[in-house]
Every structure is written in C-alpha cells, then in structure tokens.
C-alpha cells in the first residue's frame, strides 16, 4: 500500500467513512482506500464505551436509508447495536477489503505540482486525487486543562476513553459536566459508588426519553414488511423536521418543548430548592436538549452531591470548585465534551500555498462551502464539516446528502477531464455570510448560553441553520460554477485516468 495512488482516500470508518465507501462501491468506483486509526470500524460508536451510552435519535432514523435494520431492539439505539450495525454494513456492502486498519493519518498535503493529495501514515505515504475526511466532529475529547490535574493520585479519565479496568465500586467519584454523556453514565455508576460529586456548571434542559423495547414480533414485522419500517422512519423524520423553525426563527414554537421539560422536572424533583438549582438559566434548545428518565432520580440519591460550580483546581485526593470549596474524591471522570471547533485533525491538513487548515481556521474561524469543501484545499471533502450539525434530526441524513455531492464532484471531474475543483473564495465567503446571518436569529446563537456550537469569537461554525430538506436540495447537484477547475498537469499523467462514474443515486 505505501507509495500507491488511489482515486479517493477516505479517513475514518464511522458513519461518514463507511457510508462514503458504500456509495462509491455502489457507483462502480473501486479505486479507493479507507484509512482507520483503530483496529475495527465504528467511529464514536466504537470509542464511546461508557456505561449507558445510547443515541438520542430514534433507531429507524439513525441508519442509512439504503441499509435499513429491521431488528433494532430499542426505539433509541444502544451504542453496541449501532457499532454492530456499522460492522454489518461494512461486511454487507463489501467495503471491509478496502479498509486499512491501525493506520492513522499523520499528515495530508496538497501537491500543487502533481495536483493530488499526499497522505502520510506511519507505514509510508500514499497519494490520492481526492481526500474525504470522515473524522467526525465529536471525536477528540475535551480534556479541560484544570490546574493541578497532574497531582491527582487516583484514576482520571474522560467519558470517551472510559476505563473499564477501574472498578468504581465503593469509590468516591467526582464527575465534571452535565451534558449528553454525563446524564447517561451518572445513573449507571451511582448505584456502584460510595459517593458521587457532580460538578454542574450549567444545568441542562431535560425531557422524557420515552425509550421502549422493540420486541421480536415487531422486528419480524419490519423484516417482512419493509414499507412499515419506512413509514415509521418517515414519521420520525417529519415529526422532527417540523420543529426546525422553532429553533431557527420562531421562538413561540419552543413553548411546547419548554412546557414538557418543565413538567418533567416538576414530576421528578419534588424539592423546590433543588428544582430551582436544576432549572436552566437559558432558552430551551440553546444547548442540546437531553433525553432522560433516569438523570433527575439519580442525582437525588443519598450518595450524590450536586455541586453548582465549575472546577477551579485539582489537588491530591480532592477537586476544588470555583467557589474554593474542596470536595474529596479518589476518581475523576470528565464528561466535558469534545474539541469541535479546535479539532487537532485540522492541523494535519495542508492545502495550496502551504496553508495549514488548523492555522487558517484559528485565524479566520472555521468555514467551508456547503459544509463540505474549503477554498484553497482542492478536492478535499469534509464529512460533517462546518455548519452541518443538527439540533433536531439525524446526522446520517446530512451525510447522505454529502455522499451525493462528492459523487457529483467525481463525476464532473471525469466528464470534464479536470484534475480537481477548488471552491471560489468569493462564493464561499458569500455562502458563509448568508449562513451566519441566518444563525444570528437562531436559539443556538441568541438563547443566552455558551455551548460547543459556538467558537471562541461567538460565531456558530457548527450548526446548519435550516431544514435538512434545504441542505439536501443544495447538495443534490455538484455546482461546478462555484469552483475553479484545476487542469491536469503533465507530471500527473502517470495517475490512472478517471473512470466514468456511474450515477448510482
Ligand atoms: P457537552 O454536551 O459539551 O457537555 C460538556 C459538559 O461539561 C457541560 O455540562 C459543560 O458545562 C461541562 N464542562 C465543560 N468544561 C467544564 C469545566 N471546565 N468545568 C466544569 N464543567 C465543564 O459534552 P457531551 O456530554 O460529551 O456531549 C457532546 C455532544 O455529543 C452532545 O451535544 C451530542 O451531540 C453528542 N452526544 C450524544 C449522545 C446521545 O446521542 N445521547 C450522547 C453523548 C454525546 P457547560 O454546560 O457550563 O458548558
């Protein structure tokens, strides 16, 4: 493999990488390779092994449209099931043979002379006409730099790098954070530990999860009648899609969700003082709304203490809150989320004129064209790139729109005989102006909270400001005119001629 040239190199085997590989194969393109740093497929669903890990998008919707799974066992999928689903997809669509496991990408440079990407791995270099980065927005743990952390004498780990070798039975555990991950693992570890100290910097809005088992009878029904599953999926899709304007523009539409969350809190927490401490001081939807029936009951257990401050310092055997109060602990678990706008993977990508993507985005903010391509980085396709995240629906829908766009780009390259497409800076700038203008009115920007949706300068480079239908419409066709075409150069003549791309979609 080292030294080889491919039409496409894909990085990562989460939903993005596996799905892109399947769509390429379906389109009759075989000259691709997928580089995976781990030894199995699965992305975040392989890595997040914390107790209670479960998706907050319904099972039937959280799967590829071209690979329905009839035998989901719960209405919200458990992480093991999603992981197995991705493993099964890799086998069913025969993409596993194109995956190189244990192969992290250490650098990727655009070679302007030969008009191709040079991709470095510990095993050597390979080259590609196009590079698809499916590294995931929520893959790099945010290990908050708390002073004194190195002085702590017990186990310290993040929810995404859970240490199952640490037996929590009888321990005094400090949990930092009350986001999607923490509210899932806290109820699971609470019965085991001697004491749990939960540091809550900002209370989240929580609504009932309404999860239920899907029995073998229903699984058989879905297998026998795929149309039935399609109807359920459509219902799940549209019941979410109609809420979009509530988050992007029409604040009155949030009343229903706020009412549901408030009633949930009132039903589960009787003590008015605790209820007050658990009531978020910001508009519902500003941060991700959490689904849980077990969070409020867990934090009211006698062995749990809710501490309403950020963490200021860590000392041997203790965690100190921002108020200066010391809390004894022999284990610390960070539920502090991910480095979304400062993902270190961007620092490995170098485009035209030696511009480093990490440096560029640190200086100017994270931006792309249609969340997929970046001016100055020809033929680089970012899966779930800037402003493709959703607050209301399934990211798999967004990914499938991006797969279609990439196939369109490959097809246009083959038809026009060009080496690469580079988005025109003016078009990318106008696009981002539009997106940011729309986001300014959204609850994510103006709801009175700080979250991983926003970067250090208060811009929102993460979420899509419209319906997923609009996203799909805008990516349905590869818009050649938005791009500068880079002609093939003689030096690249040894590259295999682009094969005709089947439509496939
Ligand atoms: P998160 O939502 O970003 O939550 C991080 C938590 O850590 C917040 O409560 C935050 O407080 C707190 N925090 C961060 N730095 C802190 C500090 N220095 N001191 C004290 N507290 C600090 O992270 P996450 O829970 O891992 O979830 C991230 C995203 O992953 C979610 O939004 C979701 O998209 C996805 N996810 C989904 C699921 C699911 O499908 N059910 C499960 C897990 C994750 P503040 O609120 O004050 O910032």
PDB file of C-alpha atoms in Angstrom, residues 18-306:
ATOM      1  CA  UNK A  18     -18.303   3.547   5.882  1.00  0.00           C
ATOM      2  CA  UNK A  19     -21.231   5.290   4.151  1.00  0.00           C
ATOM      3  CA  UNK A  20     -18.973   7.078   1.632  1.00  0.00           C
ATOM      4  CA  UNK A  21     -17.201   3.804   0.863  1.00  0.00           C
ATOM      5  CA  UNK A  22     -20.535   2.054   0.279  1.00  0.00           C
ATOM      6  CA  UNK A  23     -21.792   4.807  -2.028  1.00  0.00           C
ATOM      7  CA  UNK A  24     -18.540   4.730  -4.031  1.00  0.00           C
ATOM      8  CA  UNK A  25     -18.804   0.979  -4.450  1.00  0.00           C
ATOM      9  CA  UNK A  26     -22.470   1.289  -5.441  1.00  0.00           C
ATOM     10  CA  UNK A  27     -21.431   3.883  -8.041  1.00  0.00           C
ATOM     11  CA  UNK A  28     -18.948   1.413  -9.522  1.00  0.00           C
ATOM     12  CA  UNK A  29     -15.841   3.129  -8.135  1.00  0.00           C
ATOM     13  CA  UNK A  30     -13.395   0.633  -6.684  1.00  0.00           C
ATOM     14  CA  UNK A  31     -10.193   2.619  -6.648  1.00  0.00           C
ATOM     15  CA  UNK A  32     -10.411   3.907  -3.102  1.00  0.00           C
ATOM     16  CA  UNK A  33      -8.887   3.116   0.236  1.00  0.00           C
ATOM     17  CA  UNK A  34     -10.164   3.852   3.734  1.00  0.00           C
ATOM     18  CA  UNK A  35      -7.618   4.640   6.456  1.00  0.00           C
ATOM     19  CA  UNK A  36      -8.691   3.841  10.014  1.00  0.00           C
ATOM     20  CA  UNK A  37      -6.548   4.556  13.082  1.00  0.00           C
ATOM     21  CA  UNK A  38      -8.190   1.809  15.170  1.00  0.00           C
ATOM     22  CA  UNK A  39      -8.490  -1.921  14.566  1.00  0.00           C
ATOM     23  CA  UNK A  40     -12.236  -2.027  13.860  1.00  0.00           C
ATOM     24  CA  UNK A  41     -14.843   0.183  12.217  1.00  0.00           C
ATOM     25  CA  UNK A  42     -17.319   2.280  14.179  1.00  0.00           C
ATOM     26  CA  UNK A  43     -16.013   5.802  14.922  1.00  0.00           C
ATOM     27  CA  UNK A  44     -17.563   7.339  18.021  1.00  0.00           C
ATOM     28  CA  UNK A  45     -19.812   4.298  18.469  1.00  0.00           C
ATOM     29  CA  UNK A  46     -16.734   2.089  18.778  1.00  0.00           C
ATOM     30  CA  UNK A  47     -14.889   4.506  21.049  1.00  0.00           C
ATOM     31  CA  UNK A  48     -17.587   5.678  23.475  1.00  0.00           C
ATOM     32  CA  UNK A  49     -17.883   2.643  25.728  1.00  0.00           C
ATOM     33  CA  UNK A  50     -19.109   4.480  28.815  1.00  0.00           C
ATOM     34  CA  UNK A  51     -21.978   2.793  30.700  1.00  0.00           C
ATOM     35  CA  UNK A  52     -25.409   3.783  29.384  1.00  0.00           C
ATOM     36  CA  UNK A  53     -24.164   5.137  26.031  1.00  0.00           C
ATOM     37  CA  UNK A  54     -27.172   5.400  23.745  1.00  0.00           C
ATOM     38  CA  UNK A  55     -28.127   7.600  20.795  1.00  0.00           C
ATOM     39  CA  UNK A  56     -30.743  10.333  21.225  1.00  0.00           C
ATOM     40  CA  UNK A  57     -32.058   9.938  17.653  1.00  0.00           C
ATOM     41  CA  UNK A  58     -34.566   7.091  17.101  1.00  0.00           C
ATOM     42  CA  UNK A  59     -33.168   3.831  15.751  1.00  0.00           C
ATOM     43  CA  UNK A  60     -35.070   3.703  12.460  1.00  0.00           C
ATOM     44  CA  UNK A  61     -33.925   7.231  11.619  1.00  0.00           C
ATOM     45  CA  UNK A  62     -30.360   6.746  12.811  1.00  0.00           C
ATOM     46  CA  UNK A  63     -29.368   4.440   9.986  1.00  0.00           C
ATOM     47  CA  UNK A  64     -28.562   4.701   6.283  1.00  0.00           C
ATOM     48  CA  UNK A  65     -31.612   4.986   4.027  1.00  0.00           C
ATOM     49  CA  UNK A  66     -30.030   2.278   1.849  1.00  0.00           C
ATOM     50  CA  UNK A  67     -29.423  -0.125   4.757  1.00  0.00           C
ATOM     51  CA  UNK A  68     -32.493  -0.407   6.984  1.00  0.00           C
ATOM     52  CA  UNK A  69     -32.127  -2.629  10.024  1.00  0.00           C
ATOM     53  CA  UNK A  70     -35.319  -4.439  10.952  1.00  0.00           C
ATOM     54  CA  UNK A  71     -34.131  -5.822  14.267  1.00  0.00           C
ATOM     55  CA  UNK A  72     -33.271  -2.764  16.359  1.00  0.00           C
ATOM     56  CA  UNK A  73     -34.058  -3.809  19.907  1.00  0.00           C
ATOM     57  CA  UNK A  74     -34.942  -0.365  21.296  1.00  0.00           C
ATOM     58  CA  UNK A  75     -36.625   2.767  19.995  1.00  0.00           C
ATOM     59  CA  UNK A  76     -33.354   4.616  20.746  1.00  0.00           C
ATOM     60  CA  UNK A  77     -30.352   2.536  19.696  1.00  0.00           C
ATOM     61  CA  UNK A  78     -27.762   1.384  22.211  1.00  0.00           C
ATOM     62  CA  UNK A  79     -24.166   2.108  21.271  1.00  0.00           C
ATOM     63  CA  UNK A  80     -23.293  -1.628  20.953  1.00  0.00           C
ATOM     64  CA  UNK A  81     -26.092  -2.059  18.421  1.00  0.00           C
ATOM     65  CA  UNK A  82     -25.026   0.946  16.369  1.00  0.00           C
ATOM     66  CA  UNK A  83     -21.445  -0.305  16.388  1.00  0.00           C
ATOM     67  CA  UNK A  84     -22.578  -3.767  15.257  1.00  0.00           C
ATOM     68  CA  UNK A  85     -24.764  -2.124  12.586  1.00  0.00           C
ATOM     69  CA  UNK A  86     -21.710  -0.347  11.127  1.00  0.00           C
ATOM     70  CA  UNK A  87     -19.700  -3.575  11.264  1.00  0.00           C
ATOM     71  CA  UNK A  88     -22.544  -5.363   9.442  1.00  0.00           C
ATOM     72  CA  UNK A  89     -22.785  -2.619   6.808  1.00  0.00           C
ATOM     73  CA  UNK A  90     -19.030  -2.871   6.162  1.00  0.00           C
ATOM     74  CA  UNK A  91     -19.485  -6.606   5.513  1.00  0.00           C
ATOM     75  CA  UNK A  92     -22.817  -6.494   3.679  1.00  0.00           C
ATOM     76  CA  UNK A  93     -21.604  -3.879   1.175  1.00  0.00           C
ATOM     77  CA  UNK A  94     -18.138  -5.408   0.861  1.00  0.00           C
ATOM     78  CA  UNK A  95     -16.121  -2.364   1.883  1.00  0.00           C
ATOM     79  CA  UNK A  96     -14.016  -4.046   4.546  1.00  0.00           C
ATOM     80  CA  UNK A  97     -11.475  -5.190   1.944  1.00  0.00           C
ATOM     81  CA  UNK A  98     -10.747  -1.524   1.176  1.00  0.00           C
ATOM     82  CA  UNK A  99     -10.084  -0.555   4.790  1.00  0.00           C
ATOM     83  CA  UNK A 100      -6.543  -0.317   6.201  1.00  0.00           C
ATOM     84  CA  UNK A 101      -6.874  -0.698   9.965  1.00  0.00           C
ATOM     85  CA  UNK A 102      -4.341   0.591  12.509  1.00  0.00           C
ATOM     86  CA  UNK A 103      -3.360   3.262  10.003  1.00  0.00           C
ATOM     87  CA  UNK A 104      -3.650   6.781  11.400  1.00  0.00           C
ATOM     88  CA  UNK A 105      -3.158   9.679   9.012  1.00  0.00           C
ATOM     89  CA  UNK A 106      -0.316  11.811  10.326  1.00  0.00           C
ATOM     90  CA  UNK A 107      -0.413  14.466   7.591  1.00  0.00           C
ATOM     91  CA  UNK A 108      -2.087  15.305   4.284  1.00  0.00           C
ATOM     92  CA  UNK A 109      -0.511  17.794   1.871  1.00  0.00           C
ATOM     93  CA  UNK A 110      -1.916  19.096  -1.402  1.00  0.00           C
ATOM     94  CA  UNK A 111       0.700  18.663  -4.093  1.00  0.00           C
ATOM     95  CA  UNK A 112       0.043  21.560  -6.483  1.00  0.00           C
ATOM     96  CA  UNK A 113       2.672  20.335  -8.916  1.00  0.00           C
ATOM     97  CA  UNK A 114       1.042  16.934  -9.406  1.00  0.00           C
ATOM     98  CA  UNK A 115      -2.469  18.023  -8.385  1.00  0.00           C
ATOM     99  CA  UNK A 116      -3.097  15.303  -5.895  1.00  0.00           C
ATOM    100  CA  UNK A 117      -3.081  14.710  -2.145  1.00  0.00           C
ATOM    101  CA  UNK A 118      -0.040  13.188  -0.436  1.00  0.00           C
ATOM    102  CA  UNK A 119      -1.197  11.332   2.627  1.00  0.00           C
ATOM    103  CA  UNK A 120       1.263  10.284   5.285  1.00  0.00           C
ATOM    104  CA  UNK A 121       0.809   7.327   7.614  1.00  0.00           C
ATOM    105  CA  UNK A 122       3.291   5.516   9.893  1.00  0.00           C
ATOM    106  CA  UNK A 123       3.531   2.842   7.151  1.00  0.00           C
ATOM    107  CA  UNK A 124       4.530   5.345   4.483  1.00  0.00           C
ATOM    108  CA  UNK A 125       2.974   7.769   2.021  1.00  0.00           C
ATOM    109  CA  UNK A 126       0.153   7.248  -0.456  1.00  0.00           C
ATOM    110  CA  UNK A 127      -1.444   9.659  -2.892  1.00  0.00           C
ATOM    111  CA  UNK A 128      -4.992  10.371  -3.989  1.00  0.00           C
ATOM    112  CA  UNK A 129      -6.914  12.553  -6.437  1.00  0.00           C
ATOM    113  CA  UNK A 130      -9.486  13.311  -3.746  1.00  0.00           C
ATOM    114  CA  UNK A 131      -9.420  13.177   0.024  1.00  0.00           C
ATOM    115  CA  UNK A 132     -12.595  12.564   2.039  1.00  0.00           C
ATOM    116  CA  UNK A 133     -12.201  13.377   5.734  1.00  0.00           C
ATOM    117  CA  UNK A 134     -14.723  11.468   7.815  1.00  0.00           C
ATOM    118  CA  UNK A 135     -13.034  12.159  11.139  1.00  0.00           C
ATOM    119  CA  UNK A 136     -16.209  13.171  12.990  1.00  0.00           C
ATOM    120  CA  UNK A 137     -16.913  16.420  14.810  1.00  0.00           C
ATOM    121  CA  UNK A 138     -17.289  14.729  18.203  1.00  0.00           C
ATOM    122  CA  UNK A 139     -14.194  12.540  18.227  1.00  0.00           C
ATOM    123  CA  UNK A 140     -11.495  14.463  20.143  1.00  0.00           C
ATOM    124  CA  UNK A 141     -12.138  14.521  23.914  1.00  0.00           C
ATOM    125  CA  UNK A 142     -12.061  17.949  25.518  1.00  0.00           C
ATOM    126  CA  UNK A 143      -9.772  17.289  28.453  1.00  0.00           C
ATOM    127  CA  UNK A 144     -10.211  20.555  30.236  1.00  0.00           C
ATOM    128  CA  UNK A 145      -6.887  21.899  31.403  1.00  0.00           C
ATOM    129  CA  UNK A 146      -7.637  22.148  35.108  1.00  0.00           C
ATOM    130  CA  UNK A 147      -4.646  23.315  37.215  1.00  0.00           C
ATOM    131  CA  UNK A 148      -3.157  20.622  39.402  1.00  0.00           C
ATOM    132  CA  UNK A 149      -4.554  17.683  37.443  1.00  0.00           C
ATOM    133  CA  UNK A 150      -1.133  16.006  37.356  1.00  0.00           C
ATOM    134  CA  UNK A 151      -1.027  15.999  41.156  1.00  0.00           C
ATOM    135  CA  UNK A 152      -4.136  13.812  41.455  1.00  0.00           C
ATOM    136  CA  UNK A 153      -3.240  10.365  42.723  1.00  0.00           C
ATOM    137  CA  UNK A 154      -6.269   8.340  41.536  1.00  0.00           C
ATOM    138  CA  UNK A 155      -7.697   7.363  38.129  1.00  0.00           C
ATOM    139  CA  UNK A 156      -8.704  10.256  35.850  1.00  0.00           C
ATOM    140  CA  UNK A 157     -10.477   9.656  32.550  1.00  0.00           C
ATOM    141  CA  UNK A 158     -12.892  11.128  30.010  1.00  0.00           C
ATOM    142  CA  UNK A 159     -16.289   9.662  29.088  1.00  0.00           C
ATOM    143  CA  UNK A 160     -14.993   8.921  25.568  1.00  0.00           C
ATOM    144  CA  UNK A 161     -11.971   6.988  26.888  1.00  0.00           C
ATOM    145  CA  UNK A 162     -13.767   5.100  29.641  1.00  0.00           C
ATOM    146  CA  UNK A 163     -11.586   2.897  31.830  1.00  0.00           C
ATOM    147  CA  UNK A 164     -13.446  -0.356  32.390  1.00  0.00           C
ATOM    148  CA  UNK A 165     -10.366  -1.619  34.213  1.00  0.00           C
ATOM    149  CA  UNK A 166     -11.199   0.812  37.038  1.00  0.00           C
ATOM    150  CA  UNK A 167     -13.731  -0.791  39.372  1.00  0.00           C
ATOM    151  CA  UNK A 168     -15.860   2.092  40.651  1.00  0.00           C
ATOM    152  CA  UNK A 169     -17.401   0.010  43.425  1.00  0.00           C
ATOM    153  CA  UNK A 170     -17.095   1.805  46.743  1.00  0.00           C
ATOM    154  CA  UNK A 171     -15.151   4.767  45.315  1.00  0.00           C
ATOM    155  CA  UNK A 172     -15.659   8.485  45.785  1.00  0.00           C
ATOM    156  CA  UNK A 173     -16.066   9.777  42.261  1.00  0.00           C
ATOM    157  CA  UNK A 174     -16.105  13.374  41.014  1.00  0.00           C
ATOM    158  CA  UNK A 175     -17.911  13.858  37.693  1.00  0.00           C
ATOM    159  CA  UNK A 176     -17.257  17.101  35.825  1.00  0.00           C
ATOM    160  CA  UNK A 177     -20.020  18.126  33.414  1.00  0.00           C
ATOM    161  CA  UNK A 178     -23.740  17.547  32.982  1.00  0.00           C
ATOM    162  CA  UNK A 179     -24.062  17.167  29.199  1.00  0.00           C
ATOM    163  CA  UNK A 180     -25.397  14.337  26.993  1.00  0.00           C
ATOM    164  CA  UNK A 181     -22.678  11.904  28.069  1.00  0.00           C
ATOM    165  CA  UNK A 182     -22.725  12.592  31.832  1.00  0.00           C
ATOM    166  CA  UNK A 183     -26.500  12.324  32.139  1.00  0.00           C
ATOM    167  CA  UNK A 184     -26.242   8.849  30.628  1.00  0.00           C
ATOM    168  CA  UNK A 185     -23.380   7.422  32.721  1.00  0.00           C
ATOM    169  CA  UNK A 186     -24.176   9.058  36.083  1.00  0.00           C
ATOM    170  CA  UNK A 187     -27.389   6.999  36.636  1.00  0.00           C
ATOM    171  CA  UNK A 188     -25.413   3.848  35.748  1.00  0.00           C
ATOM    172  CA  UNK A 189     -22.492   4.387  38.133  1.00  0.00           C
ATOM    173  CA  UNK A 190     -24.473   5.924  41.011  1.00  0.00           C
ATOM    174  CA  UNK A 191     -25.569   2.547  42.471  1.00  0.00           C
ATOM    175  CA  UNK A 192     -21.949   1.306  42.488  1.00  0.00           C
ATOM    176  CA  UNK A 193     -20.048   4.144  44.072  1.00  0.00           C
ATOM    177  CA  UNK A 194     -19.726   5.144  47.701  1.00  0.00           C
ATOM    178  CA  UNK A 195     -20.162   8.804  46.844  1.00  0.00           C
ATOM    179  CA  UNK A 196     -20.680  10.803  43.665  1.00  0.00           C
ATOM    180  CA  UNK A 197     -19.911  14.517  43.459  1.00  0.00           C
ATOM    181  CA  UNK A 198     -21.370  16.003  40.261  1.00  0.00           C
ATOM    182  CA  UNK A 199     -19.995  19.371  39.174  1.00  0.00           C
ATOM    183  CA  UNK A 200     -22.717  21.189  37.265  1.00  0.00           C
ATOM    184  CA  UNK A 201     -21.557  24.435  35.705  1.00  0.00           C
ATOM    185  CA  UNK A 202     -24.824  24.955  33.816  1.00  0.00           C
ATOM    186  CA  UNK A 203     -27.984  22.846  34.247  1.00  0.00           C
ATOM    187  CA  UNK A 204     -29.273  21.235  31.037  1.00  0.00           C
ATOM    188  CA  UNK A 205     -32.876  21.140  29.782  1.00  0.00           C
ATOM    189  CA  UNK A 206     -34.072  17.540  30.052  1.00  0.00           C
ATOM    190  CA  UNK A 207     -37.185  15.943  28.504  1.00  0.00           C
ATOM    191  CA  UNK A 208     -38.604  12.407  28.940  1.00  0.00           C
ATOM    192  CA  UNK A 209     -36.729   9.878  26.826  1.00  0.00           C
ATOM    193  CA  UNK A 210     -39.711   7.643  26.055  1.00  0.00           C
ATOM    194  CA  UNK A 211     -37.458   4.742  25.124  1.00  0.00           C
ATOM    195  CA  UNK A 212     -39.037   1.315  24.737  1.00  0.00           C
ATOM    196  CA  UNK A 213     -38.007  -2.191  23.775  1.00  0.00           C
ATOM    197  CA  UNK A 214     -38.845  -3.343  20.240  1.00  0.00           C
ATOM    198  CA  UNK A 215     -39.816  -6.984  20.679  1.00  0.00           C
ATOM    199  CA  UNK A 216     -39.099  -9.880  18.288  1.00  0.00           C
ATOM    200  CA  UNK A 217     -42.648  -9.691  16.948  1.00  0.00           C
ATOM    201  CA  UNK A 218     -42.171  -6.122  15.689  1.00  0.00           C
ATOM    202  CA  UNK A 219     -38.705  -6.953  14.416  1.00  0.00           C
ATOM    203  CA  UNK A 220     -40.223  -9.793  12.342  1.00  0.00           C
ATOM    204  CA  UNK A 221     -42.946  -7.458  11.099  1.00  0.00           C
ATOM    205  CA  UNK A 222     -40.366  -4.897   9.942  1.00  0.00           C
ATOM    206  CA  UNK A 223     -38.363  -7.638   8.233  1.00  0.00           C
ATOM    207  CA  UNK A 224     -41.455  -8.975   6.447  1.00  0.00           C
ATOM    208  CA  UNK A 225     -42.885  -5.565   5.534  1.00  0.00           C
ATOM    209  CA  UNK A 226     -40.083  -3.055   4.876  1.00  0.00           C
ATOM    210  CA  UNK A 227     -42.711  -0.450   3.918  1.00  0.00           C
ATOM    211  CA  UNK A 228     -43.906  -0.498   7.549  1.00  0.00           C
ATOM    212  CA  UNK A 229     -40.451   0.455   8.768  1.00  0.00           C
ATOM    213  CA  UNK A 230     -40.244   3.140   6.096  1.00  0.00           C
ATOM    214  CA  UNK A 231     -43.483   4.663   7.409  1.00  0.00           C
ATOM    215  CA  UNK A 232     -42.124   4.708  10.976  1.00  0.00           C
ATOM    216  CA  UNK A 233     -38.899   6.292   9.740  1.00  0.00           C
ATOM    217  CA  UNK A 234     -40.842   8.907   7.779  1.00  0.00           C
ATOM    218  CA  UNK A 235     -42.905   9.734  10.849  1.00  0.00           C
ATOM    219  CA  UNK A 236     -39.764  10.083  12.963  1.00  0.00           C
ATOM    220  CA  UNK A 237     -38.189  12.266  10.310  1.00  0.00           C
ATOM    221  CA  UNK A 238     -41.127  14.620   9.764  1.00  0.00           C
ATOM    222  CA  UNK A 239     -42.061  14.962  13.441  1.00  0.00           C
ATOM    223  CA  UNK A 240     -38.557  16.391  13.933  1.00  0.00           C
ATOM    224  CA  UNK A 241     -38.381  18.351  10.711  1.00  0.00           C
ATOM    225  CA  UNK A 242     -41.488  20.437  11.546  1.00  0.00           C
ATOM    226  CA  UNK A 243     -39.758  21.761  14.675  1.00  0.00           C
ATOM    227  CA  UNK A 244     -36.888  23.414  12.763  1.00  0.00           C
ATOM    228  CA  UNK A 245     -38.366  26.920  12.513  1.00  0.00           C
ATOM    229  CA  UNK A 246     -38.780  26.900  16.291  1.00  0.00           C
ATOM    230  CA  UNK A 247     -35.037  26.666  16.719  1.00  0.00           C
ATOM    231  CA  UNK A 248     -34.014  28.877  13.820  1.00  0.00           C
ATOM    232  CA  UNK A 249     -36.554  31.721  13.931  1.00  0.00           C
ATOM    233  CA  UNK A 250     -39.913  31.375  15.614  1.00  0.00           C
ATOM    234  CA  UNK A 251     -39.329  31.436  19.350  1.00  0.00           C
ATOM    235  CA  UNK A 252     -43.015  30.888  20.201  1.00  0.00           C
ATOM    236  CA  UNK A 253     -42.718  27.335  18.853  1.00  0.00           C
ATOM    237  CA  UNK A 254     -40.367  26.481  21.735  1.00  0.00           C
ATOM    238  CA  UNK A 255     -43.139  26.880  24.334  1.00  0.00           C
ATOM    239  CA  UNK A 256     -44.350  23.310  23.944  1.00  0.00           C
ATOM    240  CA  UNK A 257     -40.889  21.786  24.448  1.00  0.00           C
ATOM    241  CA  UNK A 258     -40.204  24.124  27.387  1.00  0.00           C
ATOM    242  CA  UNK A 259     -43.527  23.085  28.930  1.00  0.00           C
ATOM    243  CA  UNK A 260     -42.687  19.376  28.507  1.00  0.00           C
ATOM    244  CA  UNK A 261     -39.248  19.870  30.098  1.00  0.00           C
ATOM    245  CA  UNK A 262     -40.612  21.953  32.985  1.00  0.00           C
ATOM    246  CA  UNK A 263     -43.309  19.367  33.754  1.00  0.00           C
ATOM    247  CA  UNK A 264     -40.684  16.609  33.610  1.00  0.00           C
ATOM    248  CA  UNK A 265     -38.573  18.452  36.184  1.00  0.00           C
ATOM    249  CA  UNK A 266     -41.617  19.107  38.391  1.00  0.00           C
ATOM    250  CA  UNK A 267     -42.702  15.468  38.235  1.00  0.00           C
ATOM    251  CA  UNK A 268     -39.279  14.053  39.020  1.00  0.00           C
ATOM    252  CA  UNK A 269     -37.949  16.615  41.509  1.00  0.00           C
ATOM    253  CA  UNK A 270     -40.191  17.463  44.441  1.00  0.00           C
ATOM    254  CA  UNK A 271     -37.824  19.691  46.445  1.00  0.00           C
ATOM    255  CA  UNK A 272     -38.393  23.285  45.194  1.00  0.00           C
ATOM    256  CA  UNK A 273     -34.868  24.350  46.058  1.00  0.00           C
ATOM    257  CA  UNK A 274     -33.293  21.506  44.076  1.00  0.00           C
ATOM    258  CA  UNK A 275     -35.713  22.210  41.252  1.00  0.00           C
ATOM    259  CA  UNK A 276     -34.539  25.816  41.159  1.00  0.00           C
ATOM    260  CA  UNK A 277     -30.913  24.651  41.065  1.00  0.00           C
ATOM    261  CA  UNK A 278     -31.720  22.335  38.154  1.00  0.00           C
ATOM    262  CA  UNK A 279     -33.605  24.923  36.101  1.00  0.00           C
ATOM    263  CA  UNK A 280     -31.509  26.145  33.160  1.00  0.00           C
ATOM    264  CA  UNK A 281     -30.975  29.913  33.011  1.00  0.00           C
ATOM    265  CA  UNK A 282     -31.144  29.993  29.208  1.00  0.00           C
ATOM    266  CA  UNK A 283     -33.647  29.416  26.410  1.00  0.00           C
ATOM    267  CA  UNK A 284     -34.536  25.785  25.715  1.00  0.00           C
ATOM    268  CA  UNK A 285     -32.695  24.449  22.658  1.00  0.00           C
ATOM    269  CA  UNK A 286     -29.723  26.815  23.073  1.00  0.00           C
ATOM    270  CA  UNK A 287     -27.687  23.789  24.181  1.00  0.00           C
ATOM    271  CA  UNK A 288     -28.631  20.294  23.080  1.00  0.00           C
ATOM    272  CA  UNK A 289     -31.865  19.160  24.761  1.00  0.00           C
ATOM    273  CA  UNK A 290     -31.197  15.990  26.729  1.00  0.00           C
ATOM    274  CA  UNK A 291     -33.445  12.921  26.839  1.00  0.00           C
ATOM    275  CA  UNK A 292     -33.504  11.086  30.150  1.00  0.00           C
ATOM    276  CA  UNK A 293     -35.873   9.471  32.616  1.00  0.00           C
ATOM    277  CA  UNK A 294     -33.069   8.487  34.984  1.00  0.00           C
ATOM    278  CA  UNK A 295     -30.948  11.652  35.416  1.00  0.00           C
ATOM    279  CA  UNK A 296     -33.104  13.520  37.941  1.00  0.00           C
ATOM    280  CA  UNK A 297     -33.828  10.393  40.046  1.00  0.00           C
ATOM    281  CA  UNK A 298     -30.098   9.536  40.119  1.00  0.00           C
ATOM    282  CA  UNK A 299     -28.918  12.905  41.373  1.00  0.00           C
ATOM    283  CA  UNK A 300     -31.443  12.791  44.219  1.00  0.00           C
ATOM    284  CA  UNK A 301     -29.964   9.601  45.658  1.00  0.00           C
ATOM    285  CA  UNK A 302     -28.420   9.996  49.120  1.00  0.00           C
ATOM    286  CA  UNK A 303     -24.895   9.234  47.867  1.00  0.00           C
ATOM    287  CA  UNK A 304     -24.968  12.013  45.247  1.00  0.00           C
ATOM    288  CA  UNK A 305     -23.984  15.630  45.826  1.00  0.00           C
ATOM    289  CA  UNK A 306     -24.728  18.239  43.167  1.00  0.00           C
TER     290      UNK A 306
END
